[in-house]
PDB file of C-alpha atoms in Angstrom:
ATOM      1  CA  MET Y   1       0.182  -0.051   0.018  1.00 48.00           C
ATOM      2  CA  GLY Y   2       1.437   3.204  -0.854  1.00 62.00           C
ATOM      3  CA  ASN Y   3       1.490   6.113   1.135  1.00 78.00           C
ATOM      4  CA  GLU Y   4      -1.319   8.027  -0.581  1.00 79.00           C
ATOM      5  CA  ASP Y   5      -3.666   5.005  -0.044  1.00 87.00           C
ATOM      6  CA  SER Y   6      -2.643   5.143   3.571  1.00 92.00           C
ATOM      7  CA  TYR Y   7      -4.378   8.350   4.618  1.00 94.00           C
ATOM      8  CA  VAL Y   8      -7.510   7.387   2.440  1.00 95.00           C
ATOM      9  CA  ALA Y   9      -7.872   4.129   4.128  1.00 96.00           C
ATOM     10  CA  LEU Y  10      -7.452   5.903   7.795  1.00 97.00           C
ATOM     11  CA  ALA Y  11     -10.125   8.631   6.995  1.00 98.00           C
ATOM     12  CA  LEU Y  12     -12.251   5.912   5.308  1.00 98.00           C
ATOM     13  CA  LYS Y  13     -11.801   3.916   8.618  1.00 97.00           C
ATOM     14  CA  VAL Y  14     -12.793   6.729  10.949  1.00 98.00           C
ATOM     15  CA  TRP Y  15     -15.989   7.664   8.596  1.00 98.00           C
ATOM     16  CA  LYS Y  16     -16.934   4.200   8.854  1.00 98.00           C
ATOM     17  CA  ALA Y  17     -16.427   3.855  12.427  1.00 98.00           C
ATOM     18  CA  GLN Y  18     -18.984   6.834  13.098  1.00 98.00           C
ATOM     19  CA  ILE Y  19     -21.341   5.216  10.712  1.00 98.00           C
ATOM     20  CA  ASP Y  20     -21.231   2.020  12.857  1.00 98.00           C
ATOM     21  CA  ARG Y  21     -21.999   4.324  15.976  1.00 98.00           C
ATOM     22  CA  ALA Y  22     -24.801   5.965  14.463  1.00 98.00           C
ATOM     23  CA  ASP Y  23     -26.242   2.954  13.339  1.00 98.00           C
ATOM     24  CA  LYS Y  24     -25.902   1.170  16.729  1.00 98.00           C
ATOM     25  CA  LEU Y  25     -27.289   4.392  18.373  1.00 98.00           C
ATOM     26  CA  PHE Y  26     -30.220   5.481  16.181  1.00 98.00           C
ATOM     27  CA  GLY Y  27     -30.873   1.848  14.931  1.00 97.00           C
ATOM     28  CA  SER Y  28     -31.724   0.503  18.292  1.00 96.00           C
ATOM     29  CA  LEU Y  29     -34.591   3.165  19.201  1.00 97.00           C
ATOM     30  CA  SER Y  30     -37.892   2.463  19.199  1.00 97.00           C
ATOM     31  CA  SER Y  31     -40.952   4.635  17.459  1.00 96.00           C
ATOM     32  CA  GLU Y  32     -41.230   6.231  20.982  1.00 97.00           C
ATOM     33  CA  GLU Y  33     -37.773   6.926  21.867  1.00 97.00           C
ATOM     34  CA  VAL Y  34     -36.726   8.408  18.391  1.00 97.00           C
ATOM     35  CA  GLN Y  35     -39.051  11.231  19.709  1.00 96.00           C
ATOM     36  CA  HIS Y  36     -36.845  11.997  22.498  1.00 97.00           C
ATOM     37  CA  GLU Y  37     -35.549  15.615  22.639  1.00 97.00           C
ATOM     38  CA  ILE Y  38     -31.438  15.429  23.089  1.00 97.00           C
ATOM     39  CA  ALA Y  39     -32.178  18.271  25.854  1.00 96.00           C
ATOM     40  CA  PRO Y  40     -35.846  20.058  26.736  1.00 95.00           C
ATOM     41  CA  GLY Y  41     -36.741  22.027  23.696  1.00 95.00           C
ATOM     42  CA  ARG Y  42     -34.212  20.942  21.457  1.00 96.00           C
ATOM     43  CA  ASN Y  43     -34.310  18.731  18.563  1.00 97.00           C
ATOM     44  CA  ARG Y  44     -35.694  15.015  18.468  1.00 97.00           C
ATOM     45  CA  LEU Y  45     -33.585  12.085  17.854  1.00 98.00           C
ATOM     46  CA  LEU Y  46     -35.672  11.601  14.570  1.00 98.00           C
ATOM     47  CA  TYR Y  47     -34.949  15.157  13.450  1.00 98.00           C
ATOM     48  CA  LEU Y  48     -31.078  14.630  13.867  1.00 98.00           C
ATOM     49  CA  TRP Y  49     -31.169  11.133  12.352  1.00 98.00           C
ATOM     50  CA  GLY Y  50     -32.953  12.496   9.084  1.00 98.00           C
ATOM     51  CA  HIS Y  51     -30.842  15.779   9.261  1.00 98.00           C
ATOM     52  CA  LEU Y  52     -27.684  13.529   8.962  1.00 98.00           C
ATOM     53  CA  THR Y  53     -29.484  11.272   6.193  1.00 98.00           C
ATOM     54  CA  ALA Y  54     -29.832  14.545   4.036  1.00 98.00           C
ATOM     55  CA  VAL Y  55     -26.652  16.021   4.560  1.00 98.00           C
ATOM     56  CA  HIS Y  56     -24.899  12.380   3.642  1.00 98.00           C
ATOM     57  CA  ASP Y  57     -27.653  12.273   0.916  1.00 98.00           C
ATOM     58  CA  ALA Y  58     -26.169  15.638  -0.598  1.00 98.00           C
ATOM     59  CA  MET Y  59     -22.755  13.979  -0.756  1.00 98.00           C
ATOM     60  CA  LEU Y  60     -23.397  11.680  -3.644  1.00 98.00           C
ATOM     61  CA  PRO Y  61     -23.387  14.470  -5.835  1.00 98.00           C
ATOM     62  CA  LEU Y  62     -21.048  16.447  -4.336  1.00 98.00           C
ATOM     63  CA  LEU Y  63     -18.347  13.696  -4.635  1.00 98.00           C
ATOM     64  CA  GLY Y  64     -19.862  12.744  -8.116  1.00 97.00           C
ATOM     65  CA  LEU Y  65     -21.100   9.322  -7.167  1.00 98.00           C
ATOM     66  CA  GLY Y  66     -24.570   9.978  -8.327  1.00 97.00           C
ATOM     67  CA  GLU Y  67     -27.911  11.739  -8.158  1.00 98.00           C
ATOM     68  CA  ARG Y  68     -29.525  12.361  -4.684  1.00 98.00           C
ATOM     69  CA  LEU Y  69     -31.886   9.647  -3.454  1.00 98.00           C
ATOM     70  CA  HIS Y  70     -34.024  11.852  -1.226  1.00 98.00           C
ATOM     71  CA  PRO Y  71     -33.653  15.670  -1.727  1.00 97.00           C
ATOM     72  CA  ASP Y  72     -37.177  16.302  -0.265  1.00 96.00           C
ATOM     73  CA  PHE Y  73     -35.257  15.557   3.168  1.00 97.00           C
ATOM     74  CA  ASP Y  74     -33.747  19.117   2.704  1.00 96.00           C
ATOM     75  CA  VAL Y  75     -36.744  21.195   3.355  1.00 95.00           C
ATOM     76  CA  VAL Y  76     -37.847  19.121   6.389  1.00 95.00           C
ATOM     77  CA  PHE Y  77     -34.407  18.374   7.922  1.00 97.00           C
ATOM     78  CA  VAL Y  78     -31.884  21.247   6.697  1.00 96.00           C
ATOM     79  CA  SER Y  79     -33.548  24.098   5.757  1.00 94.00           C
ATOM     80  CA  ASN Y  80     -36.064  24.495   8.743  1.00 94.00           C
ATOM     81  CA  PRO Y  81     -35.699  23.438  12.426  1.00 94.00           C
ATOM     82  CA  ASP Y  82     -37.200  20.698  14.292  1.00 96.00           C
ATOM     83  CA  LYS Y  83     -41.089  20.866  14.945  1.00 92.00           C
ATOM     84  CA  SER Y  84     -41.839  23.462  12.155  1.00 90.00           C
ATOM     85  CA  HIS Y  85     -43.362  21.051   9.878  1.00 78.00           C
ATOM     86  CA  ALA Y  86     -46.570  19.224  10.884  1.00 74.00           C
ATOM     87  CA  ALA Y  87     -45.743  16.216   8.802  1.00 85.00           C
ATOM     88  CA  ILE Y  88     -41.902  14.753   8.576  1.00 92.00           C
ATOM     89  CA  PRO Y  89     -40.896  11.418   7.253  1.00 96.00           C
ATOM     90  CA  SER Y  90     -41.681   8.584   9.481  1.00 97.00           C
ATOM     91  CA  HIS Y  91     -39.553   6.869  11.934  1.00 97.00           C
ATOM     92  CA  GLU Y  92     -39.216   3.856   9.211  1.00 98.00           C
ATOM     93  CA  GLN Y  93     -38.811   6.445   6.149  1.00 98.00           C
ATOM     94  CA  VAL Y  94     -35.934   7.979   8.100  1.00 98.00           C
ATOM     95  CA  ARG Y  95     -34.345   4.394   8.779  1.00 98.00           C
ATOM     96  CA  GLN Y  96     -34.777   3.260   5.135  1.00 98.00           C
ATOM     97  CA  ALA Y  97     -33.300   6.434   3.976  1.00 98.00           C
ATOM     98  CA  TRP Y  98     -30.378   6.445   6.499  1.00 98.00           C
ATOM     99  CA  ASN Y  99     -29.624   2.753   5.281  1.00 98.00           C
ATOM    100  CA  ALA Y 100     -29.841   3.429   1.661  1.00 98.00           C
ATOM    101  CA  VAL Y 101     -27.894   6.505   1.307  1.00 98.00           C
ATOM    102  CA  ASN Y 102     -24.923   5.181   3.326  1.00 98.00           C
ATOM    103  CA  GLY Y 103     -24.894   1.941   1.551  1.00 98.00           C
ATOM    104  CA  GLU Y 104     -24.816   4.062  -1.802  1.00 98.00           C
ATOM    105  CA  LEU Y 105     -21.923   5.978  -0.464  1.00 98.00           C
ATOM    106  CA  SER Y 106     -19.906   2.897   0.694  1.00 98.00           C
ATOM    107  CA  LYS Y 107     -20.205   1.769  -2.796  1.00 98.00           C
ATOM    108  CA  GLY Y 108     -19.086   4.775  -4.506  1.00 98.00           C
ATOM    109  CA  PHE Y 109     -16.220   5.091  -1.901  1.00 98.00           C
ATOM    110  CA  GLU Y 110     -14.935   1.946  -3.335  1.00 97.00           C
ATOM    111  CA  LYS Y 111     -14.683   2.890  -6.809  1.00 96.00           C
ATOM    112  CA  LEU Y 112     -12.555   6.119  -5.934  1.00 97.00           C
ATOM    113  CA  SER Y 113      -8.906   5.817  -6.068  1.00 94.00           C
ATOM    114  CA  TRP Y 114      -6.926   7.460  -3.875  1.00 91.00           C
ATOM    115  CA  SER Y 115      -6.011  10.438  -6.488  1.00 92.00           C
ATOM    116  CA  ASP Y 116      -9.850  10.616  -7.255  1.00 96.00           C
ATOM    117  CA  TRP Y 117     -10.064  11.947  -3.587  1.00 96.00           C
ATOM    118  CA  LEU Y 118      -8.120  15.006  -4.272  1.00 95.00           C
ATOM    119  CA  GLN Y 119      -9.825  16.056  -7.515  1.00 96.00           C
ATOM    120  CA  ARG Y 120     -12.709  18.772  -6.780  1.00 96.00           C
ATOM    121  CA  HIS Y 121     -16.124  18.277  -5.520  1.00 96.00           C
ATOM    122  CA  SER Y 122     -18.904  19.438  -7.701  1.00 95.00           C
ATOM    123  CA  ALA Y 123     -19.772  22.548  -5.792  1.00 95.00           C
ATOM    124  CA  VAL Y 124     -16.795  24.307  -6.719  1.00 96.00           C
ATOM    125  CA  SER Y 125     -15.746  25.208 -10.392  1.00 96.00           C
ATOM    126  CA  ALA Y 126     -12.665  24.491 -12.191  1.00 96.00           C
ATOM    127  CA  GLU Y 127     -11.474  27.953 -12.271  1.00 97.00           C
ATOM    128  CA  ASP Y 128     -12.176  28.586  -8.382  1.00 96.00           C
ATOM    129  CA  PHE Y 129     -10.558  24.894  -7.831  1.00 96.00           C
ATOM    130  CA  ALA Y 130      -7.287  26.062  -9.677  1.00 95.00           C
ATOM    131  CA  LYS Y 131      -6.802  28.803  -7.114  1.00 96.00           C
ATOM    132  CA  ASP Y 132      -7.393  26.441  -4.000  1.00 95.00           C
ATOM    133  CA  ALA Y 133      -6.835  22.873  -4.566  1.00 94.00           C
ATOM    134  CA  SER Y 134      -8.245  22.411  -0.728  1.00 94.00           C
ATOM    135  CA  ARG Y 135     -11.684  22.106  -2.050  1.00 95.00           C
ATOM    136  CA  ASN Y 136     -11.545  18.487  -3.009  1.00 97.00           C
ATOM    137  CA  ARG Y 137     -13.307  15.201  -2.148  1.00 98.00           C
ATOM    138  CA  PHE Y 138     -10.994  14.514   0.847  1.00 97.00           C
ATOM    139  CA  ALA Y 139     -11.789  17.637   2.417  1.00 97.00           C
ATOM    140  CA  ILE Y 140     -15.628  16.755   2.053  1.00 98.00           C
ATOM    141  CA  LEU Y 141     -15.171  13.455   3.524  1.00 98.00           C
ATOM    142  CA  LEU Y 142     -13.217  14.796   6.514  1.00 98.00           C
ATOM    143  CA  SER Y 143     -15.731  17.616   7.175  1.00 97.00           C
ATOM    144  CA  ARG Y 144     -18.891  15.469   6.924  1.00 98.00           C
ATOM    145  CA  THR Y 145     -16.863  12.638   9.070  1.00 98.00           C
ATOM    146  CA  ASN Y 146     -16.814  15.458  11.822  1.00 98.00           C
ATOM    147  CA  HIS Y 147     -20.411  16.862  11.341  1.00 98.00           C
ATOM    148  CA  LEU Y 148     -21.579  13.444  11.858  1.00 98.00           C
ATOM    149  CA  SER Y 149     -19.173  13.063  15.459  1.00 98.00           C
ATOM    150  CA  TYR Y 150     -20.801  16.612  16.388  1.00 98.00           C
ATOM    151  CA  HIS Y 151     -24.277  15.461  16.118  1.00 98.00           C
ATOM    152  CA  LEU Y 152     -23.411  12.013  17.611  1.00 98.00           C
ATOM    153  CA  GLY Y 153     -22.319  13.848  20.863  1.00 98.00           C
ATOM    154  CA  GLN Y 154     -25.377  15.403  21.094  1.00 98.00           C
ATOM    155  CA  ALA Y 155     -27.808  12.059  20.236  1.00 98.00           C
ATOM    156  CA  VAL Y 156     -26.357  10.321  23.479  1.00 98.00           C
ATOM    157  CA  LEU Y 157     -27.884  12.820  25.402  1.00 97.00           C
ATOM    158  CA  GLY Y 158     -31.213  11.793  24.339  1.00 96.00           C
ATOM    159  CA  LEU Y 159     -31.109   8.532  25.032  1.00 95.00           C
ATOM    160  CA  LYS Y 160     -32.762   6.598  28.113  1.00 75.00           C
TER     161      LYS Y 160
ATOM    162  CA  MET D   1       2.855  20.550  -2.811  1.00 48.00           C
ATOM    163  CA  GLY D   2       3.187  16.779  -3.295  1.00 62.00           C
ATOM    164  CA  ASN D   3      -0.140  14.432  -2.790  1.00 78.00           C
ATOM    165  CA  GLU D   4       0.823  13.287   0.651  1.00 79.00           C
ATOM    166  CA  ASP D   5       1.513  16.801   1.839  1.00 87.00           C
ATOM    167  CA  SER D   6      -2.412  17.759   0.518  1.00 92.00           C
ATOM    168  CA  TYR D   7      -3.969  14.981   2.985  1.00 94.00           C
ATOM    169  CA  VAL D   8      -1.973  16.037   6.165  1.00 95.00           C
ATOM    170  CA  ALA D   9      -2.718  19.793   5.310  1.00 96.00           C
ATOM    171  CA  LEU D  10      -6.448  18.907   4.908  1.00 97.00           C
ATOM    172  CA  ALA D  11      -6.521  17.333   8.127  1.00 98.00           C
ATOM    173  CA  LEU D  12      -4.638  19.751   9.914  1.00 98.00           C
ATOM    174  CA  LYS D  13      -6.928  22.560   8.373  1.00 97.00           C
ATOM    175  CA  VAL D  14      -9.992  20.583   9.826  1.00 98.00           C
ATOM    176  CA  TRP D  15      -8.267  20.262  13.275  1.00 98.00           C
ATOM    177  CA  LYS D  16      -7.635  23.638  13.120  1.00 98.00           C
ATOM    178  CA  ALA D  17     -10.971  24.688  12.302  1.00 98.00           C
ATOM    179  CA  GLN D  18     -12.404  22.929  15.327  1.00 98.00           C
ATOM    180  CA  ILE D  19      -9.987  24.217  17.726  1.00 98.00           C
ATOM    181  CA  ASP D  20     -11.029  27.662  16.480  1.00 98.00           C
ATOM    182  CA  ARG D  21     -14.596  26.923  17.069  1.00 98.00           C
ATOM    183  CA  ALA D  22     -13.645  25.597  20.477  1.00 98.00           C
ATOM    184  CA  ASP D  23     -11.593  28.886  21.354  1.00 98.00           C
ATOM    185  CA  LYS D  24     -14.466  31.061  20.342  1.00 98.00           C
ATOM    186  CA  LEU D  25     -17.068  28.884  22.183  1.00 98.00           C
ATOM    187  CA  PHE D  26     -15.356  28.096  25.408  1.00 98.00           C
ATOM    188  CA  GLY D  27     -13.487  31.371  25.506  1.00 97.00           C
ATOM    189  CA  SER D  28     -16.374  33.367  25.473  1.00 96.00           C
ATOM    190  CA  LEU D  29     -17.677  32.336  28.625  1.00 97.00           C
ATOM    191  CA  SER D  30     -18.013  34.051  31.954  1.00 97.00           C
ATOM    192  CA  SER D  31     -16.982  32.318  34.884  1.00 96.00           C
ATOM    193  CA  GLU D  32     -20.472  31.704  36.086  1.00 97.00           C
ATOM    194  CA  GLU D  33     -21.370  30.341  32.522  1.00 97.00           C
ATOM    195  CA  VAL D  34     -18.814  27.691  32.513  1.00 97.00           C
ATOM    196  CA  GLN D  35     -20.906  26.337  35.183  1.00 96.00           C
ATOM    197  CA  HIS D  36     -23.866  25.636  32.938  1.00 97.00           C
ATOM    198  CA  GLU D  37     -24.567  21.977  32.366  1.00 97.00           C
ATOM    199  CA  ILE D  38     -25.371  20.922  28.633  1.00 97.00           C
ATOM    200  CA  ALA D  39     -28.423  19.631  29.622  1.00 96.00           C
ATOM    201  CA  PRO D  40     -30.398  18.848  33.113  1.00 95.00           C
ATOM    202  CA  GLY D  41     -27.994  16.860  35.191  1.00 95.00           C
ATOM    203  CA  ARG D  42     -24.998  16.733  32.455  1.00 96.00           C
ATOM    204  CA  ASN D  43     -21.745  17.583  32.212  1.00 97.00           C
ATOM    205  CA  ARG D  44     -20.946  21.077  32.904  1.00 97.00           C
ATOM    206  CA  LEU D  45     -19.092  23.516  30.335  1.00 98.00           C
ATOM    207  CA  LEU D  46     -15.963  23.594  32.226  1.00 98.00           C
ATOM    208  CA  TYR D  47     -15.855  19.879  32.709  1.00 98.00           C
ATOM    209  CA  LEU D  48     -15.870  19.699  28.888  1.00 98.00           C
ATOM    210  CA  TRP D  49     -13.501  21.919  28.341  1.00 98.00           C
ATOM    211  CA  GLY D  50     -10.964  20.476  31.215  1.00 98.00           C
ATOM    212  CA  HIS D  51     -11.766  17.068  29.657  1.00 98.00           C
ATOM    213  CA  LEU D  52     -10.898  18.380  25.994  1.00 98.00           C
ATOM    214  CA  THR D  53      -7.654  19.938  27.376  1.00 98.00           C
ATOM    215  CA  ALA D  54      -6.493  16.566  29.028  1.00 98.00           C
ATOM    216  CA  VAL D  55      -7.272  14.564  26.091  1.00 98.00           C
ATOM    217  CA  HIS D  56      -5.140  16.892  23.992  1.00 98.00           C
ATOM    218  CA  ASP D  57      -2.598  17.074  26.619  1.00 98.00           C
ATOM    219  CA  ALA D  58      -2.199  13.372  25.971  1.00 98.00           C
ATOM    220  CA  MET D  59      -1.490  13.798  22.819  1.00 98.00           C
ATOM    221  CA  LEU D  60       1.749  15.309  23.230  1.00 98.00           C
ATOM    222  CA  PRO D  61       3.684  12.087  24.299  1.00 98.00           C
ATOM    223  CA  LEU D  62       1.352  10.003  21.903  1.00 98.00           C
ATOM    224  CA  LEU D  63       2.871  11.692  18.894  1.00 98.00           C
ATOM    225  CA  GLY D  64       5.896  12.018  20.336  1.00 97.00           C
ATOM    226  CA  LEU D  65       5.978  15.923  20.715  1.00 98.00           C
ATOM    227  CA  GLY D  66       7.198  16.279  24.338  1.00 97.00           C
ATOM    228  CA  GLU D  67       6.075  15.559  27.846  1.00 98.00           C
ATOM    229  CA  ARG D  68       2.647  16.279  28.991  1.00 98.00           C
ATOM    230  CA  LEU D  69       1.801  19.758  30.540  1.00 98.00           C
ATOM    231  CA  HIS D  70      -1.089  18.692  32.641  1.00 98.00           C
ATOM    232  CA  PRO D  71      -0.912  15.064  33.700  1.00 97.00           C
ATOM    233  CA  ASP D  72      -3.201  16.249  36.765  1.00 96.00           C
ATOM    234  CA  PHE D  73      -6.111  16.916  34.550  1.00 97.00           C
ATOM    235  CA  ASP D  74      -6.827  13.192  33.902  1.00 96.00           C
ATOM    236  CA  VAL D  75      -7.883  12.049  37.398  1.00 95.00           C
ATOM    237  CA  VAL D  76     -10.349  14.966  37.429  1.00 95.00           C
ATOM    238  CA  PHE D  77     -11.648  15.216  33.719  1.00 97.00           C
ATOM    239  CA  VAL D  78     -10.954  11.925  32.260  1.00 96.00           C
ATOM    240  CA  SER D  79     -10.861   9.102  35.255  1.00 94.00           C
ATOM    241  CA  ASN D  80     -13.805  10.739  36.761  1.00 94.00           C
ATOM    242  CA  PRO D  81     -16.995  12.155  36.009  1.00 94.00           C
ATOM    243  CA  ASP D  82     -18.098  15.686  36.637  1.00 96.00           C
ATOM    244  CA  LYS D  83     -19.233  16.599  40.097  1.00 92.00           C
ATOM    245  CA  SER D  84     -17.381  13.907  41.718  1.00 91.00           C
ATOM    246  CA  HIS D  85     -14.278  15.934  42.648  1.00 78.00           C
ATOM    247  CA  ALA D  86     -14.957  18.660  45.320  1.00 74.00           C
ATOM    248  CA  ALA D  87     -12.109  20.582  44.046  1.00 85.00           C
ATOM    249  CA  ILE D  88     -11.585  20.774  40.159  1.00 92.00           C
ATOM    250  CA  PRO D  89      -8.863  23.210  38.176  1.00 96.00           C
ATOM    251  CA  SER D  90     -10.765  26.908  38.200  1.00 97.00           C
ATOM    252  CA  HIS D  91     -11.841  28.638  35.288  1.00 97.00           C
ATOM    253  CA  GLU D  92      -8.904  30.628  34.361  1.00 98.00           C
ATOM    254  CA  GLN D  93      -6.470  27.317  35.203  1.00 98.00           C
ATOM    255  CA  VAL D  94      -8.569  25.415  32.564  1.00 98.00           C
ATOM    256  CA  ARG D  95      -8.198  28.429  30.090  1.00 98.00           C
ATOM    257  CA  GLN D  96      -4.700  28.780  30.444  1.00 98.00           C
ATOM    258  CA  ALA D  97      -4.021  24.976  30.214  1.00 98.00           C
ATOM    259  CA  TRP D  98      -6.318  24.851  27.292  1.00 98.00           C
ATOM    260  CA  ASN D  99      -4.104  27.596  25.459  1.00 98.00           C
ATOM    261  CA  ALA D 100      -0.657  26.060  26.236  1.00 98.00           C
ATOM    262  CA  VAL D 101      -1.589  22.661  25.232  1.00 98.00           C
ATOM    263  CA  ASN D 102      -2.982  23.814  21.884  1.00 98.00           C
ATOM    264  CA  GLY D 103      -0.212  26.134  21.419  1.00 98.00           C
ATOM    265  CA  GLU D 104       2.282  23.154  22.110  1.00 98.00           C
ATOM    266  CA  LEU D 105       0.464  20.809  19.490  1.00 98.00           C
ATOM    267  CA  SER D 106       0.527  23.531  16.908  1.00 98.00           C
ATOM    268  CA  LYS D 107       4.280  23.927  17.233  1.00 98.00           C
ATOM    269  CA  GLY D 108       4.731  20.126  17.293  1.00 98.00           C
ATOM    270  CA  PHE D 109       2.742  19.831  14.134  1.00 98.00           C
ATOM    271  CA  GLU D 110       4.686  22.224  12.430  1.00 97.00           C
ATOM    272  CA  LYS D 111       7.884  20.126  12.699  1.00 96.00           C
ATOM    273  CA  LEU D 112       6.546  16.912  11.454  1.00 97.00           C
ATOM    274  CA  SER D 113       7.083  15.886   7.837  1.00 94.00           C
ATOM    275  CA  TRP D 114       4.257  14.331   6.083  1.00 91.00           C
ATOM    276  CA  SER D 115       5.852  10.909   6.207  1.00 92.00           C
ATOM    277  CA  ASP D 116       6.127  11.363  10.214  1.00 96.00           C
ATOM    278  CA  TRP D 117       2.281  11.225  10.306  1.00 96.00           C
ATOM    279  CA  LEU D 118       2.205   7.748   9.029  1.00 95.00           C
ATOM    280  CA  GLN D 119       4.893   6.575  11.802  1.00 96.00           C
ATOM    281  CA  ARG D 120       3.735   4.904  14.668  1.00 96.00           C
ATOM    282  CA  HIS D 121       2.163   6.516  17.675  1.00 96.00           C
ATOM    283  CA  SER D 122       3.645   6.072  21.121  1.00 95.00           C
ATOM    284  CA  ALA D 123       1.126   3.894  22.568  1.00 95.00           C
ATOM    285  CA  VAL D 124       1.889   0.775  19.872  1.00 96.00           C
ATOM    286  CA  SER D 125       4.794  -1.332  20.192  1.00 96.00           C
ATOM    287  CA  ALA D 126       7.125  -1.561  17.154  1.00 96.00           C
ATOM    288  CA  GLU D 127       5.960  -5.107  17.209  1.00 97.00           C
ATOM    289  CA  ASP D 128       2.273  -4.475  17.045  1.00 96.00           C
ATOM    290  CA  PHE D 129       3.066  -1.758  14.425  1.00 96.00           C
ATOM    291  CA  ALA D 130       4.477  -4.162  11.962  1.00 95.00           C
ATOM    292  CA  LYS D 131       1.311  -6.062  12.097  1.00 96.00           C
ATOM    293  CA  ASP D 132      -1.048  -2.752  11.744  1.00 95.00           C
ATOM    294  CA  ALA D 133       0.374   0.190  10.279  1.00 94.00           C
ATOM    295  CA  SER D 134      -2.493   2.207  10.540  1.00 94.00           C
ATOM    296  CA  ARG D 135      -2.014   2.704  14.372  1.00 95.00           C
ATOM    297  CA  ASN D 136      -0.093   6.005  13.493  1.00 97.00           C
ATOM    298  CA  ARG D 137       0.319   9.572  14.327  1.00 98.00           C
ATOM    299  CA  PHE D 138      -2.675  10.472  11.452  1.00 97.00           C
ATOM    300  CA  ALA D 139      -4.871   7.992  12.655  1.00 97.00           C
ATOM    301  CA  ILE D 140      -4.645  10.027  16.183  1.00 98.00           C
ATOM    302  CA  LEU D 141      -5.353  13.135  14.489  1.00 98.00           C
ATOM    303  CA  LEU D 142      -8.384  12.127  12.850  1.00 98.00           C
ATOM    304  CA  SER D 143     -10.045  10.418  15.737  1.00 97.00           C
ATOM    305  CA  ARG D 144      -9.019  13.499  18.376  1.00 98.00           C
ATOM    306  CA  THR D 145     -10.569  15.824  15.828  1.00 98.00           C
ATOM    307  CA  ASN D 146     -13.640  13.874  15.870  1.00 98.00           C
ATOM    308  CA  HIS D 147     -13.431  13.716  19.794  1.00 98.00           C
ATOM    309  CA  LEU D 148     -13.333  17.377  19.700  1.00 98.00           C
ATOM    310  CA  SER D 149     -16.250  17.717  17.067  1.00 98.00           C
ATOM    311  CA  TYR D 150     -18.290  15.251  19.634  1.00 98.00           C
ATOM    312  CA  HIS D 151     -17.963  17.354  22.609  1.00 98.00           C
ATOM    313  CA  LEU D 152     -18.638  20.788  20.690  1.00 98.00           C
ATOM    314  CA  GLY D 153     -21.795  19.480  19.409  1.00 98.00           C
ATOM    315  CA  GLN D 154     -22.655  19.029  23.189  1.00 98.00           C
ATOM    316  CA  ALA D 155     -21.167  22.309  24.541  1.00 98.00           C
ATOM    317  CA  VAL D 156     -23.208  24.370  22.127  1.00 98.00           C
ATOM    318  CA  LEU D 157     -26.367  23.205  23.846  1.00 97.00           C
ATOM    319  CA  GLY D 158     -25.061  24.736  27.352  1.00 96.00           C
ATOM    320  CA  LEU D 159     -24.565  28.109  25.925  1.00 95.00           C
ATOM    321  CA  LYS D 160     -27.288  30.700  27.045  1.00 75.00           C
TER     322      LYS D 160
END
């Protein structure tokens, strides 16, 4: 394994570890438990789970891995705060979307070579990328892993 | 900049961004505010700040950058939960320790070449490292960045 491979493999390992933690945490909740708030008046666990699903779904086109599976999640879980919509996707819909989106990402990651990770992501133009080469796929992977950790730290507070 | 440099530079950029967030969040708190709990009955902000300081302090020997500055923080902020010790370091002591520890890490990071990041960290033996080369400094950097994000997600809940 060359050096470049090592960095990518490590970052993917950390991503996978956080996904596994989230799978365990959210996957074990009952339909009553996903309605728990992480703190009084704060987001519910279902909202956090849907939010993470929406943000991961957006990684598919951002990393050039395909079309989004659930663009409809954005209005409920990204553009608006929790409890602002009367109807949000059900527990089962969020669970299925979470699994589908992360499965699709995982398949896409397998097809990327280490040098693909240093190519620009789709939200930056070729012109801007020429000025700042740090706006690449690897940066997205690192920042989304940290985004997941950030909300995992909150989600554990909603357990029990 | 070679490819290997790119990965390391990106990971350091994400580390720095989280440190900046933590600086802003914790650094702006009054001595009354650091006593706020992140949720009823949960850790106080001062405890989280001290915990992060202790964990970052331990990175100094782990990454081969020097001796720990505050090994005494472990018993209060790592081995024991919040509110189990009558006397914990003061707001000012935690602030100073946080700044000193992260300053020392920052200086140490500058001296490491990209290939140094793929060398083993000090908690793994040469023998075990030969079996699993992923137990290196870069893995520590990624995991500690995510640890920081995890607790930042909690700390924002204690604001206001």
